[in-house]
Coordinates of C-alpha atoms in Angstrom, one line a residue:
X1 CA -106.3 -74.5 97.0
X2 CA -104.4 -71.3 97.2
X3 CA -101.5 -73.1 98.7
X4 CA -101.5 -75.6 95.8
X5 CA -101.7 -72.8 93.2
X6 CA -98.9 -71.0 95.0
X7 CA -96.6 -74.1 94.6
X8 CA -96.8 -73.6 90.8
X9 CA -95.9 -70.0 91.2
X10 CA -99.2 -68.4 90.3
X11 CA -99.3 -66.6 93.7
X12 CA -95.8 -66.2 95.0
X13 CA -95.7 -66.2 98.8
X14 CA -93.1 -64.6 100.9
X15 CA -91.2 -63.3 97.8
X16 CA -91.3 -59.6 97.0
X17 CA -92.3 -58.9 93.4
X18 CA -90.0 -57.0 91.1
X19 CA -92.1 -53.9 91.3
X20 CA -91.9 -54.1 95.1
X21 CA -88.1 -54.4 95.0
X22 CA -87.4 -51.4 92.9
X23 CA -88.7 -48.0 93.2
X24 CA -90.3 -46.8 89.9
X25 CA -87.1 -45.1 88.6
X26 CA -85.0 -48.2 89.4
X27 CA -87.5 -50.5 87.7
X28 CA -87.2 -48.5 84.5
X29 CA -83.4 -48.5 84.7
X30 CA -83.5 -52.3 85.1
X31 CA -85.6 -52.7 81.9
X32 CA -83.3 -50.4 80.0
X33 CA -80.3 -52.3 81.2
X34 CA -81.9 -55.6 80.1
X35 CA -82.8 -54.2 76.7
X36 CA -79.3 -53.0 76.2
X37 CA -77.9 -56.5 76.9
X38 CA -80.4 -58.0 74.4
X39 CA -79.3 -55.4 71.8
X40 CA -75.7 -56.3 72.3
X41 CA -76.4 -60.0 72.0
X42 CA -78.3 -59.4 68.7
X43 CA -75.5 -57.2 67.3
X44 CA -73.0 -59.9 68.2
X45 CA -75.0 -62.5 66.3
X46 CA -75.3 -60.3 63.2
X47 CA -71.6 -59.7 63.3
X48 CA -71.0 -63.4 63.3
X49 CA -73.3 -63.9 60.3
X50 CA -71.8 -61.0 58.3
X51 CA -68.2 -62.0 59.1
X52 CA -68.7 -65.6 58.1
X53 CA -66.0 -66.8 55.7
X54 CA -63.5 -64.0 56.7
X55 CA -60.3 -64.7 58.5
X56 CA -59.9 -64.2 62.3
X57 CA -58.1 -60.9 61.6
X58 CA -60.9 -59.2 59.8
X59 CA -61.7 -58.4 56.1
X60 CA -58.1 -57.5 55.2
X61 CA -57.0 -61.0 55.5
X62 CA -56.9 -62.8 52.2
X63 CA -57.9 -66.5 52.3
X64 CA -55.8 -68.9 50.4
X65 CA -56.4 -72.5 49.5
X66 CA -58.2 -74.6 47.0
X67 CA -61.1 -73.1 45.1
X68 CA -63.5 -75.8 46.3
X69 CA -62.9 -74.7 50.0
X70 CA -63.7 -71.1 49.2
X71 CA -66.8 -72.2 47.3
X72 CA -68.0 -74.3 50.2
X73 CA -67.5 -71.4 52.6
X74 CA -69.2 -69.0 50.1
X75 CA -72.3 -71.2 49.7
X76 CA -72.7 -71.6 53.5
X77 CA -74.3 -68.3 54.1
X78 CA -76.5 -65.7 52.4
X79 CA -79.7 -65.7 50.3
X80 CA -79.8 -67.5 47.0
X81 CA -80.3 -64.1 45.2
X82 CA -77.1 -62.8 46.7
X83 CA -75.4 -66.1 46.0
X84 CA -76.2 -66.0 42.3
X85 CA -75.2 -62.3 42.0
X86 CA -71.8 -62.8 43.6
X87 CA -71.0 -66.3 42.3
X88 CA -69.2 -65.3 39.1
X89 CA -66.7 -63.0 40.9
X90 CA -66.3 -65.2 44.0
X91 CA -65.6 -68.4 42.1
X92 CA -64.2 -67.3 38.7
X93 CA -66.1 -70.1 37.1
X94 CA -68.8 -68.2 35.2
X95 CA -66.9 -67.6 31.9
X96 CA -65.8 -70.3 29.5
X97 CA -63.7 -70.0 26.3
X98 CA -66.5 -69.5 23.8
X99 CA -68.9 -67.5 26.1
X100 CA -68.6 -64.2 24.3
X101 CA -72.0 -64.6 22.6
X102 CA -73.6 -66.8 25.2
X103 CA -77.3 -66.5 25.5
X104 CA -77.8 -64.8 22.1
X105 CA -80.4 -66.7 20.0
X106 CA -79.6 -66.4 16.3
X107 CA -82.5 -64.8 14.4
X108 CA -83.2 -64.5 10.6
X109 CA -82.6 -60.7 10.8
X110 CA -80.6 -58.8 8.2
X111 CA -79.0 -55.6 9.7
X112 CA -79.7 -53.3 6.7
X113 CA -77.1 -50.5 6.3
X114 CA -75.5 -51.9 9.4
X115 CA -72.8 -49.2 9.4
X116 CA -75.5 -46.8 10.6
X117 CA -75.7 -48.5 13.9
X118 CA -73.8 -46.9 16.8
X119 CA -71.6 -50.0 17.0
X120 CA -71.4 -51.6 13.5
X121 CA -71.4 -55.4 13.4
X122 CA -71.3 -55.9 17.2
X123 CA -74.7 -54.3 17.7
X124 CA -76.4 -56.6 15.2
X125 CA -74.6 -59.6 16.7
X126 CA -75.7 -58.7 20.2
X127 CA -79.4 -59.1 19.2
X128 CA -78.9 -62.2 17.2
X129 CA -78.9 -60.9 13.6
X130 CA -77.4 -63.6 11.4
X131 CA -76.8 -61.1 8.5
X132 CA -75.0 -57.8 8.2
X133 CA -74.2 -55.4 5.4
X134 CA -71.5 -53.0 4.5
X135 CA -71.6 -50.4 1.6
X136 CA -68.0 -50.1 0.3
X137 CA -66.3 -47.5 -1.8
X138 CA -62.9 -48.0 -3.5
X139 CA -60.6 -45.2 -2.6
X140 CA -56.8 -45.0 -2.9
X141 CA -56.4 -48.8 -2.7
X142 CA -58.7 -49.2 0.3
X143 CA -62.4 -49.7 1.0
X144 CA -64.3 -47.0 2.9
X145 CA -67.7 -47.7 4.4
X146 CA -70.7 -45.4 4.1
X147 CA -74.0 -44.9 2.4
X148 CA -73.0 -41.7 0.6
X149 CA -69.7 -40.0 -0.1
X150 CA -70.5 -37.3 2.5
X151 CA -70.4 -40.1 5.1
X152 CA -67.0 -41.5 4.2
X153 CA -64.1 -41.3 6.7
X154 CA -60.6 -42.8 6.3
X155 CA -60.9 -44.5 9.7
X156 CA -64.2 -46.2 8.9
X157 CA -63.0 -48.9 6.5
X158 CA -64.2 -52.4 5.6
X159 CA -61.3 -53.8 7.5
X160 CA -61.8 -51.8 10.7
X161 CA -65.6 -52.0 10.9
X162 CA -66.1 -55.6 9.7
X163 CA -63.2 -57.9 8.9
X164 CA -61.2 -57.2 12.1
X165 CA -64.2 -57.4 14.4
X166 CA -65.4 -60.6 12.7
X167 CA -62.0 -62.2 13.1
X168 CA -62.0 -61.1 16.8
X169 CA -65.3 -62.8 17.5
X170 CA -64.5 -65.9 15.6
X171 CA -61.2 -66.3 17.4
X172 CA -63.2 -66.2 20.7
X173 CA -65.7 -68.8 19.4
X174 CA -63.0 -71.1 18.0
X175 CA -60.5 -71.2 20.9
X176 CA -57.4 -73.3 20.8
X177 CA -57.3 -75.4 23.9
X178 CA -56.1 -78.8 25.0
X179 CA -59.6 -80.0 24.1
X180 CA -60.2 -78.5 20.6
X181 CA -58.3 -77.0 17.7
X182 CA -59.1 -75.9 14.2
X183 CA -62.9 -75.7 14.8
X184 CA -65.1 -73.8 12.3
X185 CA -67.9 -72.4 14.5
X186 CA -69.8 -69.3 13.5
X187 CA -70.2 -66.3 15.8
X188 CA -73.1 -67.7 17.9
X189 CA -72.4 -69.8 20.9
X190 CA -75.9 -71.2 20.9
X191 CA -75.5 -72.6 17.4
X192 CA -72.0 -73.3 16.2
X193 CA -73.2 -74.1 12.7
X194 CA -75.1 -70.8 12.0
X195 CA -73.1 -68.9 9.4
X196 CA -72.8 -65.1 9.4
X197 CA -74.0 -63.6 6.1
X198 CA -71.7 -60.7 5.2
X199 CA -73.2 -58.6 2.4
X200 CA -70.7 -56.4 0.6
X201 CA -72.6 -53.7 -1.4
X202 CA -70.4 -52.2 -4.0
X203 CA -70.8 -48.4 -4.4
X204 CA -68.1 -48.1 -7.0
X205 CA -67.5 -50.3 -10.0
X206 CA -67.2 -54.0 -9.6
X207 CA -64.0 -54.1 -11.8
X208 CA -62.1 -51.8 -9.4
X209 CA -63.8 -52.7 -6.1
X210 CA -64.2 -56.4 -6.0
X211 CA -60.4 -57.2 -6.2
X212 CA -60.0 -55.0 -3.1
X213 CA -62.8 -56.9 -1.3
X214 CA -61.3 -60.2 -2.3
X215 CA -57.9 -59.2 -0.9
X216 CA -59.3 -58.0 2.4
X217 CA -61.1 -61.3 2.9
X218 CA -57.6 -62.8 3.4
X219 CA -57.7 -63.0 7.3
X220 CA -60.9 -65.1 7.0
X221 CA -59.7 -67.1 4.1
X222 CA -56.4 -68.0 5.8
X223 CA -58.3 -69.4 8.8
X224 CA -60.6 -71.4 6.6
X225 CA -63.6 -69.5 7.9
X226 CA -65.3 -68.7 4.6
X227 CA -68.1 -70.7 3.0
X228 CA -66.8 -71.9 -0.4
X229 CA -67.8 -73.5 -3.6
X230 CA -65.4 -76.2 -4.7
X231 CA -66.7 -76.4 -8.2
X232 CA -68.9 -79.3 -7.3
X233 CA -70.3 -78.7 -3.8
X234 CA -70.7 -75.9 -1.2
X235 CA -68.7 -76.3 2.0
X236 CA -70.4 -74.2 4.7
X237 CA -68.2 -71.9 6.8
X238 CA -68.6 -69.5 9.7
X239 CA -68.9 -66.5 7.3
X240 CA -70.7 -66.5 3.9
X241 CA -69.7 -63.5 1.8
X242 CA -72.3 -62.2 -0.7
X243 CA -71.6 -59.4 -3.2
X244 CA -74.4 -57.1 -4.1
X245 CA -75.0 -53.7 -5.8
X246 CA -73.6 -54.7 -9.2
X247 CA -75.1 -56.0 -12.4
X248 CA -71.9 -57.5 -13.7
X249 CA -71.6 -60.6 -11.6
X250 CA -71.3 -62.9 -14.6
X251 CA -67.6 -62.2 -14.6
X252 CA -67.3 -63.8 -11.1
X253 CA -69.7 -66.7 -11.4
X254 CA -69.8 -67.6 -15.1
X255 CA -67.3 -70.4 -14.7
X256 CA -69.2 -72.9 -12.7
X257 CA -66.3 -75.2 -12.1
X258 CA -64.0 -72.6 -10.7
X259 CA -63.6 -72.7 -6.9
X260 CA -64.4 -69.5 -5.0
X261 CA -65.2 -68.4 -1.5
X262 CA -67.8 -65.7 -2.2
X263 CA -71.3 -65.6 -3.7
X264 CA -73.5 -63.0 -5.3
X265 CA -76.9 -61.6 -4.9
X266 CA -79.4 -62.8 -7.5
X267 CA -82.0 -60.5 -9.0
X268 CA -85.2 -61.9 -7.5
X269 CA -87.6 -60.3 -10.0
X270 CA -85.8 -62.0 -13.0
X271 CA -85.8 -65.5 -11.7
X272 CA -87.9 -67.8 -13.9
X273 CA -88.7 -65.0 -16.4
X274 CA -87.7 -64.4 -20.0
X275 CA -85.4 -61.6 -19.0
X276 CA -83.3 -63.8 -16.7
X277 CA -79.6 -63.9 -17.5
X278 CA -78.3 -67.1 -18.9
X279 CA -74.9 -68.7 -19.2
X280 CA -73.0 -68.5 -22.5
X281 CA -74.8 -71.7 -23.6
X282 CA -78.0 -69.8 -23.6
X283 CA -79.8 -72.6 -21.8
X284 CA -78.6 -72.6 -18.2
X285 CA -79.7 -69.9 -15.8
X286 CA -76.8 -67.8 -14.5
X287 CA -78.1 -67.7 -10.9
X288 CA -78.6 -70.9 -8.9
X289 CA -77.8 -72.1 -5.4
X290 CA -74.2 -72.5 -6.3
X291 CA -73.8 -68.9 -7.2
X292 CA -76.4 -67.2 -4.9
X293 CA -77.6 -68.1 -1.4
X294 CA -80.1 -65.3 -1.7
X295 CA -82.1 -63.4 -4.3
X296 CA -83.3 -59.9 -3.4
X297 CA -85.6 -57.1 -4.5
X298 CA -87.1 -53.8 -3.4
X299 CA -90.4 -54.6 -1.8
X300 CA -92.0 -51.5 -3.3
X301 CA -90.7 -52.4 -6.8
X302 CA -92.0 -55.9 -6.4
X303 CA -95.6 -55.2 -5.2
X304 CA -96.1 -51.4 -5.6
X305 CA -97.2 -48.9 -2.9
X306 CA -98.3 -50.5 0.5
X307 CA -100.9 -49.1 2.8
X308 CA -101.4 -50.5 6.3
X309 CA -100.2 -54.0 5.2
X310 CA -99.8 -56.1 2.1
X311 CA -103.0 -56.7 0.3
X312 CA -104.1 -60.2 -0.6
X313 CA -102.9 -59.6 -4.2
X314 CA -99.5 -58.3 -3.0
X315 CA -99.1 -61.2 -0.6
X316 CA -99.7 -63.7 -3.3
X317 CA -97.2 -61.9 -5.5
X318 CA -94.5 -62.2 -2.8
X319 CA -95.4 -65.9 -2.3
X320 CA -94.9 -66.5 -6.1
X321 CA -91.5 -64.8 -6.1
X322 CA -90.3 -66.7 -3.0
X323 CA -91.5 -70.0 -4.5
X324 CA -89.7 -69.4 -7.8
X325 CA -86.4 -68.7 -5.9
X326 CA -86.9 -71.7 -3.6
X327 CA -87.2 -74.0 -6.6
X328 CA -83.6 -73.0 -7.4
X329 CA -82.5 -73.6 -3.8
X330 CA -82.3 -69.8 -3.2
X331 CA -83.6 -67.9 -0.2
X332 CA -85.1 -64.4 -0.4
X333 CA -84.8 -60.9 1.2
X334 CA -86.8 -57.8 0.4
X335 CA -85.3 -54.4 1.0
X336 CA -86.9 -51.0 1.0
X337 CA -89.5 -52.2 3.5
X338 CA -91.5 -49.4 5.2
X339 CA -90.1 -48.2 8.5
X340 CA -93.0 -45.9 9.6
X341 CA -95.6 -45.9 10.9
X342 CA -94.4 -48.6 13.3
X343 CA -97.7 -50.5 13.1
X344 CA -97.4 -50.8 9.3
X345 CA -93.8 -51.9 9.7
X346 CA -94.8 -54.6 12.2
X347 CA -97.7 -55.8 10.0
X348 CA -95.4 -56.2 7.0
X349 CA -92.7 -58.0 9.1
X350 CA -95.3 -60.5 10.2
X351 CA -96.6 -61.1 6.7
X352 CA -93.1 -61.5 5.3
X353 CA -92.3 -64.1 7.9
X354 CA -95.5 -65.9 7.2
X355 CA -94.5 -66.3 3.5
X356 CA -91.7 -67.0 4.7
X357 CA -88.7 -65.0 3.5
X358 CA -85.2 -66.1 4.3
X359 CA -84.1 -62.9 6.0
X360 CA -86.1 -60.0 7.4
X361 CA -84.7 -56.7 6.3
X362 CA -84.3 -54.5 9.5
X363 CA -83.0 -51.1 10.4
X364 CA -84.4 -51.0 14.0
X365 CA -82.6 -54.0 15.4
X366 CA -84.0 -53.8 19.0
X367 CA -87.6 -53.6 17.8
X368 CA -87.1 -56.5 15.4
X369 CA -85.4 -58.7 18.0
X370 CA -87.4 -57.9 21.2
X371 CA -90.4 -55.7 20.2
X372 CA -94.0 -56.8 20.7
X373 CA -95.1 -57.2 17.2

């Protein structure tokens, strides 16, 4: 039996065992030697894996050839996470002509006093705000932007903070390629047809200020990027300009048949009331969907002081105002909404969207776009 077992090597016969061949120090040296060999083999295998895709002369050699070959070699190794992280730089295929605002979902947010943001216009655009606002002051033939005179700076103009940046974005979103030309997309890649509402709040008289606004809209007008009224119908465009801050808009909108590429803010609290302005015929309301995409009001003026949230009575008052405007084809926005405490702000935002209003008036863009409210 022992002989049979020995034939399978269980009990070696006539062969000295390793521990018999080597004295203890030599046995340890042998094990160290074998471990060193194993380590070198493992290191060599890792070197092969890390060097995959490089030329035979090391990392300094630049590979040439068709992109698809490089892509095949790139995809052949590495973890999916590393692959996704490195893919844009490795392939150069991540960007496309209109990808500047890729992944930004348009939201019914109005960037109130937008020029207070660290990056006017662009910051609101980056969170998906479809509406922005500039307060303008006529000064030496130009339009300065700021809430008060103490904030004015010759470098911060309507053109530098809004017109030029808007043109820059729209040129990116409306590229001229072999596939398209003369498109009229708005600033959002996810929704080409979403217009940008550009509110121009006049801080100086309409008579001296609006002609300057009209002239500085020229770059948008020349590219056919403004929403316009033909005298019969509205032709939507990438940018819809809305004048606000004046009570003398009848000069601009009284002639219903005159084409124009700007609109005006309607006084929400007057719509459907006896105090509402009428055309010269005394019968036709001055403000309608042809003149005003929106009607606005101070929330506090509309419903009075607000505690933690709108009361049932206040909520119904808002519903009535929104309904009256909607019957004219006009959307609504309430400004002077509470900013603090944050819980009260969130409560009121939720209630206004439940009505719903057309635009949510917002100062804290990040909170409105991504906050948990």
